[in-house]
mmCIF file of C-alpha atoms in Angstrom:
data_model
loop_
_atom_site.group_PDB
_atom_site.id
_atom_site.type_symbol
_atom_site.label_atom_id
_atom_site.label_comp_id
_atom_site.label_asym_id
_atom_site.label_seq_id
_atom_site.Cartn_x
_atom_site.Cartn_y
_atom_site.Cartn_z
ATOM 1 C CA MET A 23 -29.307 1.734 -72.142
ATOM 2 C CA PHE A 24 -26.497 1.307 -69.596
ATOM 3 C CA ASP A 25 -22.913 1.989 -70.593
ATOM 4 C CA PRO A 26 -20.634 -1.007 -69.586
ATOM 5 C CA THR A 27 -17.824 1.570 -68.840
ATOM 6 C CA GLN A 28 -19.974 3.418 -66.425
ATOM 7 C CA LEU A 29 -21.197 0.315 -64.851
ATOM 8 C CA ARG A 30 -17.701 -1.048 -64.337
ATOM 9 C CA THR A 31 -16.901 2.254 -62.638
ATOM 10 C CA PHE A 32 -20.020 2.057 -60.450
ATOM 11 C CA LEU A 33 -18.992 -1.548 -59.362
ATOM 12 C CA ALA A 34 -15.445 -0.357 -58.366
ATOM 13 C CA VAL A 35 -16.954 2.504 -56.189
ATOM 14 C CA ALA A 36 -19.624 0.221 -54.751
ATOM 15 C CA GLN A 37 -16.970 -2.280 -53.761
ATOM 16 C CA THR A 38 -14.264 0.067 -52.316
ATOM 17 C CA LEU A 39 -16.784 2.618 -50.994
ATOM 18 C CA SER A 40 -14.281 5.210 -52.162
ATOM 19 C CA PHE A 41 -14.044 7.315 -55.390
ATOM 20 C CA THR A 42 -10.330 7.630 -54.787
ATOM 21 C CA GLN A 43 -9.702 3.810 -54.501
ATOM 22 C CA ALA A 44 -11.975 3.043 -57.436
ATOM 23 C CA ALA A 45 -9.895 5.627 -59.434
ATOM 24 C CA HIS A 46 -6.749 3.880 -58.510
ATOM 25 C CA ARG A 47 -8.107 0.413 -59.335
ATOM 26 C CA LEU A 48 -9.370 1.458 -62.840
ATOM 27 C CA GLU A 49 -6.326 3.676 -63.453
ATOM 28 C CA LEU A 50 -8.545 6.675 -64.083
ATOM 29 C CA ARG A 51 -8.623 10.193 -62.683
ATOM 30 C CA GLN A 52 -11.063 10.746 -59.746
ATOM 31 C CA SER A 53 -12.973 13.356 -61.781
ATOM 32 C CA THR A 54 -13.545 10.770 -64.520
ATOM 33 C CA VAL A 55 -14.903 8.348 -61.952
ATOM 34 C CA SER A 56 -17.241 10.975 -60.658
ATOM 35 C CA GLN A 57 -18.299 11.747 -64.213
ATOM 36 C CA HIS A 58 -19.061 8.191 -64.896
ATOM 37 C CA VAL A 59 -21.227 7.759 -61.831
ATOM 38 C CA ARG A 60 -23.034 10.931 -62.463
ATOM 39 C CA LYS A 61 -24.002 9.962 -66.039
ATOM 40 C CA LEU A 62 -25.171 6.471 -64.751
ATOM 41 C CA GLU A 63 -27.215 8.153 -62.199
ATOM 42 C CA GLU A 64 -28.759 10.486 -64.856
ATOM 43 C CA THR A 65 -29.494 7.458 -67.102
ATOM 44 C CA ALA A 66 -31.104 5.459 -64.190
ATOM 45 C CA GLY A 67 -32.914 8.591 -62.986
ATOM 46 C CA ARG A 68 -31.942 7.683 -59.438
ATOM 47 C CA GLN A 69 -29.252 8.448 -56.851
ATOM 48 C CA LEU A 70 -26.925 5.476 -56.434
ATOM 49 C CA PHE A 71 -24.588 6.658 -53.704
ATOM 50 C CA LEU A 72 -24.897 8.824 -50.579
ATOM 51 C CA ARG A 73 -21.598 11.028 -50.306
ATOM 52 C CA ASP A 74 -20.519 13.109 -47.295
ATOM 53 C CA THR A 75 -17.554 13.867 -45.253
ATOM 54 C CA HIS A 76 -17.660 10.522 -43.608
ATOM 55 C CA GLY A 77 -17.522 8.447 -46.755
ATOM 56 C CA VAL A 78 -19.671 6.803 -49.506
ATOM 57 C CA GLU A 79 -22.651 4.522 -49.065
ATOM 58 C CA LEU A 80 -24.942 2.823 -51.482
ATOM 59 C CA THR A 81 -28.607 3.937 -51.628
ATOM 60 C CA GLU A 82 -31.424 1.441 -51.864
ATOM 61 C CA ASP A 83 -31.377 2.048 -55.701
ATOM 62 C CA GLY A 84 -27.672 1.578 -55.632
ATOM 63 C CA GLU A 85 -28.035 -1.929 -54.003
ATOM 64 C CA ALA A 86 -30.456 -2.774 -56.690
ATOM 65 C CA MET A 87 -28.049 -1.591 -59.479
ATOM 66 C CA LEU A 88 -25.300 -3.833 -58.155
ATOM 67 C CA GLY A 89 -27.137 -7.013 -59.411
ATOM 68 C CA PHE A 90 -27.968 -5.474 -62.688
ATOM 69 C CA ALA A 91 -24.502 -4.229 -63.263
ATOM 70 C CA ARG A 92 -22.966 -7.653 -62.497
ATOM 71 C CA THR A 93 -25.452 -9.377 -64.885
ATOM 72 C CA ILE A 94 -24.812 -6.966 -67.705
ATOM 73 C CA LEU A 95 -21.068 -7.030 -67.366
ATOM 74 C CA GLU A 96 -20.738 -10.779 -67.067
ATOM 75 C CA ALA A 97 -23.010 -11.159 -70.262
ATOM 76 C CA ASN A 98 -20.859 -8.652 -72.095
ATOM 77 C CA GLU A 99 -17.613 -10.513 -71.060
ATOM 78 C CA ARG A 100 -18.944 -13.811 -72.217
ATOM 79 C CA ALA A 101 -20.324 -12.361 -75.554
ATOM 80 C CA ALA A 102 -16.996 -10.696 -76.138
ATOM 81 C CA GLY A 103 -15.170 -13.932 -75.663
ATOM 82 C CA PHE A 104 -17.532 -15.996 -77.805
ATOM 83 C CA PHE A 105 -17.236 -13.609 -80.774
ATOM 84 C CA ALA A 106 -13.479 -13.132 -80.456
ATOM 85 C CA GLY A 107 -13.136 -16.693 -81.669
ATOM 86 C CA THR A 108 -10.245 -17.455 -79.189
ATOM 87 C CA ARG A 109 -10.369 -19.686 -76.159
ATOM 88 C CA LEU A 110 -8.207 -19.240 -73.188
ATOM 89 C CA ARG A 111 -5.846 -22.175 -72.483
ATOM 90 C CA GLY A 112 -3.073 -22.934 -70.083
ATOM 91 C CA ARG A 113 -2.500 -23.633 -66.402
ATOM 92 C CA LEU A 114 -3.553 -21.097 -63.797
ATOM 93 C CA ARG A 115 -2.335 -21.332 -60.250
ATOM 94 C CA PHE A 116 -4.715 -19.363 -58.085
ATOM 95 C CA GLY A 117 -4.268 -18.848 -54.397
ATOM 96 C CA ALA A 118 -7.113 -17.682 -52.135
ATOM 97 C CA SER A 119 -7.017 -16.762 -48.483
ATOM 98 C CA GLU A 120 -8.546 -19.135 -46.024
ATOM 99 C CA ASP A 121 -11.171 -16.203 -45.322
ATOM 100 C CA PHE A 122 -13.001 -17.203 -48.551
ATOM 101 C CA VAL A 123 -13.600 -20.905 -47.654
ATOM 102 C CA LEU A 124 -17.318 -20.196 -46.702
ATOM 103 C CA SER A 125 -17.949 -17.283 -49.120
ATOM 104 C CA ARG A 126 -19.309 -17.219 -52.615
ATOM 105 C CA LEU A 127 -15.844 -17.617 -54.165
ATOM 106 C CA PRO A 128 -16.719 -21.208 -55.253
ATOM 107 C CA GLU A 129 -19.511 -19.763 -57.349
ATOM 108 C CA ILE A 130 -17.193 -17.363 -59.158
ATOM 109 C CA LEU A 131 -14.591 -20.151 -59.840
ATOM 110 C CA GLU A 132 -17.420 -22.485 -61.098
ATOM 111 C CA ARG A 133 -18.543 -19.716 -63.524
ATOM 112 C CA PHE A 134 -14.962 -19.192 -64.621
ATOM 113 C CA ARG A 135 -14.352 -22.876 -65.274
ATOM 114 C CA HIS A 136 -17.689 -23.034 -67.343
ATOM 115 C CA ASP A 137 -16.598 -20.077 -69.452
ATOM 116 C CA HIS A 138 -12.947 -21.228 -69.873
ATOM 117 C CA PRO A 139 -13.071 -24.946 -69.841
ATOM 118 C CA GLU A 140 -9.569 -25.248 -71.417
ATOM 119 C CA VAL A 141 -7.944 -23.512 -68.585
ATOM 120 C CA ASP A 142 -6.351 -25.850 -66.049
ATOM 121 C CA LEU A 143 -7.227 -24.006 -62.731
ATOM 122 C CA GLU A 144 -5.218 -25.155 -59.628
ATOM 123 C CA LEU A 145 -6.499 -23.751 -56.393
ATOM 124 C CA THR A 146 -4.402 -23.252 -53.297
ATOM 125 C CA VAL A 147 -6.161 -22.161 -50.033
ATOM 126 C CA GLU A 148 -3.693 -20.738 -47.436
ATOM 127 C CA LEU A 149 -3.091 -17.811 -44.979
ATOM 128 C CA SER A 150 -2.710 -14.493 -46.844
ATOM 129 C CA GLY A 151 0.900 -14.188 -45.669
ATOM 130 C CA THR A 152 1.795 -17.615 -46.950
ATOM 131 C CA LEU A 153 0.153 -16.861 -50.304
ATOM 132 C CA HIS A 154 2.123 -13.679 -50.713
ATOM 133 C CA GLN A 155 5.384 -15.666 -50.161
ATOM 134 C CA GLN A 156 4.374 -18.296 -52.756
ATOM 135 C CA LEU A 157 3.525 -15.610 -55.240
ATOM 136 C CA ALA A 158 6.854 -13.958 -54.735
ATOM 137 C CA ASP A 159 8.527 -17.388 -55.167
ATOM 138 C CA GLY A 160 6.804 -17.937 -58.421
ATOM 139 C CA ARG A 161 4.669 -20.853 -57.208
ATOM 140 C CA LEU A 162 1.364 -18.934 -57.851
ATOM 141 C CA ASP A 163 0.088 -16.708 -60.691
ATOM 142 C CA LEU A 164 -2.675 -14.873 -58.946
ATOM 143 C CA VAL A 165 -3.722 -14.303 -55.299
ATOM 144 C CA LEU A 166 -6.870 -13.084 -53.633
ATOM 145 C CA GLY A 167 -6.154 -12.225 -49.940
ATOM 146 C CA LYS A 168 -5.460 -9.528 -47.331
ATOM 147 C CA ARG A 169 -2.665 -7.080 -47.422
ATOM 148 C CA ALA A 170 -0.976 -5.954 -44.186
ATOM 149 C CA ALA A 171 -1.666 -2.449 -42.796
ATOM 150 C CA GLY A 172 0.210 0.337 -44.628
ATOM 151 C CA GLU A 173 0.864 -1.718 -47.727
ATOM 152 C CA THR A 174 -0.332 -0.490 -51.174
ATOM 153 C CA HIS A 175 0.492 -3.272 -53.650
ATOM 154 C CA GLY A 176 -2.313 -5.264 -55.267
ATOM 155 C CA ARG A 177 -5.566 -4.273 -56.868
ATOM 156 C CA LEU A 178 -8.196 -3.410 -54.173
ATOM 157 C CA VAL A 179 -11.295 -5.632 -54.382
ATOM 158 C CA TRP A 180 -12.925 -4.249 -51.211
ATOM 159 C CA ARG A 181 -12.101 -2.612 -47.841
ATOM 160 C CA ASP A 182 -13.560 -4.098 -44.631
ATOM 161 C CA ARG A 183 -13.200 -3.679 -40.919
ATOM 162 C CA LEU A 184 -11.636 -6.228 -38.627
ATOM 163 C CA VAL A 185 -13.800 -7.155 -35.592
ATOM 164 C CA TRP A 186 -13.770 -9.408 -32.678
ATOM 165 C CA ILE A 187 -16.084 -12.449 -33.119
ATOM 166 C CA GLY A 188 -17.260 -15.275 -30.950
ATOM 167 C CA GLY A 189 -19.901 -17.789 -30.100
ATOM 168 C CA GLU A 190 -23.406 -16.626 -29.067
ATOM 169 C CA ARG A 191 -22.813 -17.387 -25.309
ATOM 170 C CA LEU A 192 -19.256 -16.127 -25.105
ATOM 171 C CA ARG A 193 -18.667 -13.440 -22.403
ATOM 172 C CA ILE A 194 -15.337 -11.669 -22.086
ATOM 173 C CA GLU A 195 -14.515 -10.436 -18.572
ATOM 174 C CA PRO A 196 -12.767 -6.982 -18.917
ATOM 175 C CA ASP A 197 -10.383 -7.721 -15.937
ATOM 176 C CA ARG A 198 -9.172 -11.198 -17.212
ATOM 177 C CA PRO A 199 -6.728 -12.147 -20.069
ATOM 178 C CA VAL A 200 -8.459 -12.285 -23.462
ATOM 179 C CA PRO A 201 -8.688 -15.841 -24.705
ATOM 180 C CA LEU A 202 -7.586 -15.738 -28.359
ATOM 181 C CA ILE A 203 -8.389 -18.178 -31.182
ATOM 182 C CA LEU A 204 -5.827 -17.398 -33.942
ATOM 183 C CA TYR A 205 -4.296 -18.565 -37.140
ATOM 184 C CA PRO A 206 -0.625 -19.375 -36.881
ATOM 185 C CA PRO A 207 2.088 -17.072 -38.246
ATOM 186 C CA PRO A 208 2.313 -15.542 -40.752
ATOM 187 C CA SER A 209 -1.459 -14.547 -40.392
ATOM 188 C CA ILE A 210 -2.118 -10.913 -40.893
ATOM 189 C CA THR A 211 -5.066 -10.851 -38.499
ATOM 190 C CA ARG A 212 -3.058 -12.608 -35.742
ATOM 191 C CA ALA A 213 -0.334 -10.029 -36.100
ATOM 192 C CA ARG A 214 -2.928 -7.169 -35.882
ATOM 193 C CA ALA A 215 -4.681 -8.696 -32.821
ATOM 194 C CA LEU A 216 -1.548 -9.103 -30.824
ATOM 195 C CA GLU A 217 -0.354 -5.676 -31.729
ATOM 196 C CA VAL A 218 -3.510 -3.800 -30.772
ATOM 197 C CA LEU A 219 -3.739 -5.784 -27.376
ATOM 198 C CA GLU A 220 -0.148 -4.990 -26.569
ATOM 199 C CA ARG A 221 -0.605 -1.358 -27.446
ATOM 200 C CA ALA A 222 -3.771 -1.104 -25.295
ATOM 201 C CA GLY A 223 -2.026 -2.874 -22.343
ATOM 202 C CA ARG A 224 -4.736 -5.744 -22.416
ATOM 203 C CA SER A 225 -3.487 -9.144 -21.189
ATOM 204 C CA TRP A 226 -4.295 -12.104 -23.432
ATOM 205 C CA HIS A 227 -3.464 -15.876 -23.838
ATOM 206 C CA ILE A 228 -3.814 -18.177 -26.917
ATOM 207 C CA ALA A 229 -6.658 -20.679 -26.365
ATOM 208 C CA CYS A 230 -6.406 -22.241 -29.819
ATOM 209 C CA THR A 231 -4.350 -22.013 -32.924
ATOM 210 C CA SER A 232 -5.676 -23.528 -36.067
ATOM 211 C CA GLY A 233 -4.526 -23.126 -39.649
ATOM 212 C CA SER A 234 -8.033 -23.713 -41.083
ATOM 213 C CA LEU A 235 -11.199 -21.634 -40.972
ATOM 214 C CA SER A 236 -13.157 -24.844 -39.996
ATOM 215 C CA GLY A 237 -10.752 -25.258 -37.016
ATOM 216 C CA VAL A 238 -11.019 -21.551 -35.921
ATOM 217 C CA ARG A 239 -14.813 -21.677 -36.300
ATOM 218 C CA ALA A 240 -15.223 -24.989 -34.306
ATOM 219 C CA ALA A 241 -13.142 -23.468 -31.448
ATOM 220 C CA ALA A 242 -15.203 -20.309 -31.320
ATOM 221 C CA LEU A 243 -18.442 -22.171 -31.422
ATOM 222 C CA ALA A 244 -17.176 -24.214 -28.445
ATOM 223 C CA GLY A 245 -16.741 -20.876 -26.571
ATOM 224 C CA LEU A 246 -12.959 -21.127 -26.282
ATOM 225 C CA GLY A 247 -12.380 -17.540 -27.059
ATOM 226 C CA VAL A 248 -12.502 -14.630 -29.561
ATOM 227 C CA VAL A 249 -11.407 -14.394 -33.140
ATOM 228 C CA PRO A 250 -10.122 -11.388 -35.008
ATOM 229 C CA HIS A 251 -12.033 -11.461 -38.334
ATOM 230 C CA ALA A 252 -13.274 -9.544 -41.278
ATOM 231 C CA GLN A 253 -16.682 -8.152 -40.553
ATOM 232 C CA GLY A 254 -18.042 -9.045 -43.909
ATOM 233 C CA LEU A 255 -16.941 -12.709 -43.787
ATOM 234 C CA VAL A 256 -18.232 -13.773 -40.249
ATOM 235 C CA PRO A 257 -18.773 -17.570 -40.380
ATOM 236 C CA PRO A 258 -22.278 -19.010 -39.579
ATOM 237 C CA GLY A 259 -22.997 -19.394 -35.920
ATOM 238 C CA LEU A 260 -20.712 -16.601 -34.827
ATOM 239 C CA ARG A 261 -21.216 -12.929 -34.148
ATOM 240 C CA PRO A 262 -19.341 -9.695 -33.751
ATOM 241 C CA LEU A 263 -18.752 -8.681 -30.084
ATOM 242 C CA PRO A 264 -19.306 -5.244 -28.643
ATOM 243 C CA ALA A 265 -15.583 -4.342 -28.298
ATOM 244 C CA ARG A 266 -16.027 -1.527 -25.795
ATOM 245 C CA SER A 267 -18.239 -3.503 -23.379
ATOM 246 C CA CYS A 268 -15.655 -6.349 -23.461
ATOM 247 C CA GLY A 269 -12.741 -3.990 -22.906
ATOM 248 C CA LEU A 270 -11.256 -5.007 -26.380
ATOM 249 C CA PRO A 271 -9.452 -2.434 -28.577
ATOM 250 C CA GLU A 272 -10.517 -1.687 -32.053
ATOM 251 C CA LEU A 273 -8.707 -3.779 -34.745
ATOM 252 C CA GLY A 274 -8.993 -1.214 -37.612
ATOM 253 C CA GLY A 275 -9.476 -1.807 -41.225
ATOM 254 C CA VAL A 276 -8.260 -4.435 -43.767
ATOM 255 C CA ASP A 277 -8.000 -4.534 -47.555
ATOM 256 C CA PHE A 278 -8.716 -7.560 -49.741
ATOM 257 C CA VAL A 279 -6.799 -7.377 -52.909
ATOM 258 C CA LEU A 280 -5.823 -9.208 -56.064
ATOM 259 C CA LEU A 281 -2.039 -9.720 -56.690
ATOM 260 C CA HIS A 282 -0.507 -10.935 -60.002
ATOM 261 C CA GLY A 283 2.702 -12.754 -60.330
ATOM 262 C CA ARG A 284 5.516 -10.569 -61.622
ATOM 263 C CA ARG A 285 6.864 -13.124 -64.287
ATOM 264 C CA ALA A 286 5.312 -13.166 -67.785
ATOM 265 C CA THR A 287 4.000 -16.624 -68.299
ATOM 266 C CA ALA A 288 1.405 -18.474 -70.213
ATOM 267 C CA ALA A 289 -0.935 -17.920 -67.353
ATOM 268 C CA GLN A 290 -1.003 -14.170 -67.778
ATOM 269 C CA GLU A 291 -4.222 -14.103 -69.979
ATOM 270 C CA PRO A 292 -6.126 -16.632 -67.776
ATOM 271 C CA ALA A 293 -5.000 -14.745 -64.699
ATOM 272 C CA MET A 294 -6.310 -11.473 -66.118
ATOM 273 C CA ALA A 295 -9.737 -13.070 -67.026
ATOM 274 C CA LEU A 296 -10.042 -14.575 -63.508
ATOM 275 C CA SER A 297 -9.151 -11.245 -62.098
ATOM 276 C CA ARG A 298 -11.907 -9.583 -64.041
ATOM 277 C CA ALA A 299 -14.445 -12.022 -62.932
ATOM 278 C CA VAL A 300 -13.517 -11.624 -59.214
ATOM 279 C CA LEU A 301 -13.566 -7.752 -59.524
ATOM 280 C CA ALA A 302 -16.970 -7.856 -61.233
ATOM 281 C CA ALA A 303 -18.479 -10.147 -58.569
ATOM 282 C CA GLY A 304 -16.254 -8.844 -55.556
ATOM 283 C CA ASP A 305 -19.251 -7.414 -53.539
ATOM 284 C CA ARG A 306 -20.845 -10.806 -53.440
ATOM 285 C CA LEU A 307 -17.902 -12.229 -51.654
ATOM 286 C CA HIS A 308 -18.744 -10.513 -48.485
ATOM 287 C CA ARG A 309 -22.419 -10.806 -48.479
ATOM 288 C CA PRO A 310 -24.456 -13.507 -46.710
ATOM 289 C CA MET A 311 -24.887 -16.687 -48.700
#
């Protein structure tokens, strides 16, 4: 009943909340993306997106379609692999940003390993900036992480906002230096936080530096300060802070992308398969567990 091509396009729009970005990801014209969505809405008999000058939002029926689309596409992928009669093999070095430690990424990787048991998957968890360098050095085959503001490389998985987060009882005094909990360089969120605070003329001091999400979360739960963090990946026990009432500047948006190594290696096919799995389930990464 539902066309997999149209479902794939629907997922791309739902994850990026942009017809333009979905067209870029799928290497299609924007008019083709609109046509696929329109035909899917006609088949479903429901409106799946709300579109206006401010952007794109999923309707309630669109949210329901997300689960169905993922299930259909995942089943289609497994069936295609089974009847193709070929099994992926090789070593795949995959790097994931520290942001995903508490997300549903482990579920996606578990499914991938189940579907491709002969792929030797090696996982590296690091800061996005470090992963970018390791990919450039040829030490990784595929990376899922953030890209810096203004960069366009990589395949967009979803677009999010950076927000200030902290513990439930944390209070920031507008006339005192902002206590910061940050990842070390080359953290992309660290660079953004310091940049916007300097631009706003807001004084600050670093209360804690940690290279792991668990360390950052522990410091925030202890009330040591605020953390610049993706809104869709806020760790348990922490909450977004009302920036204006705390005198904190807006941090802006952030893109989560997939990046492939430039060298042609035996990992190319496994990397493409994992990339498809991440893109198909990308919206689950930034939803509550």
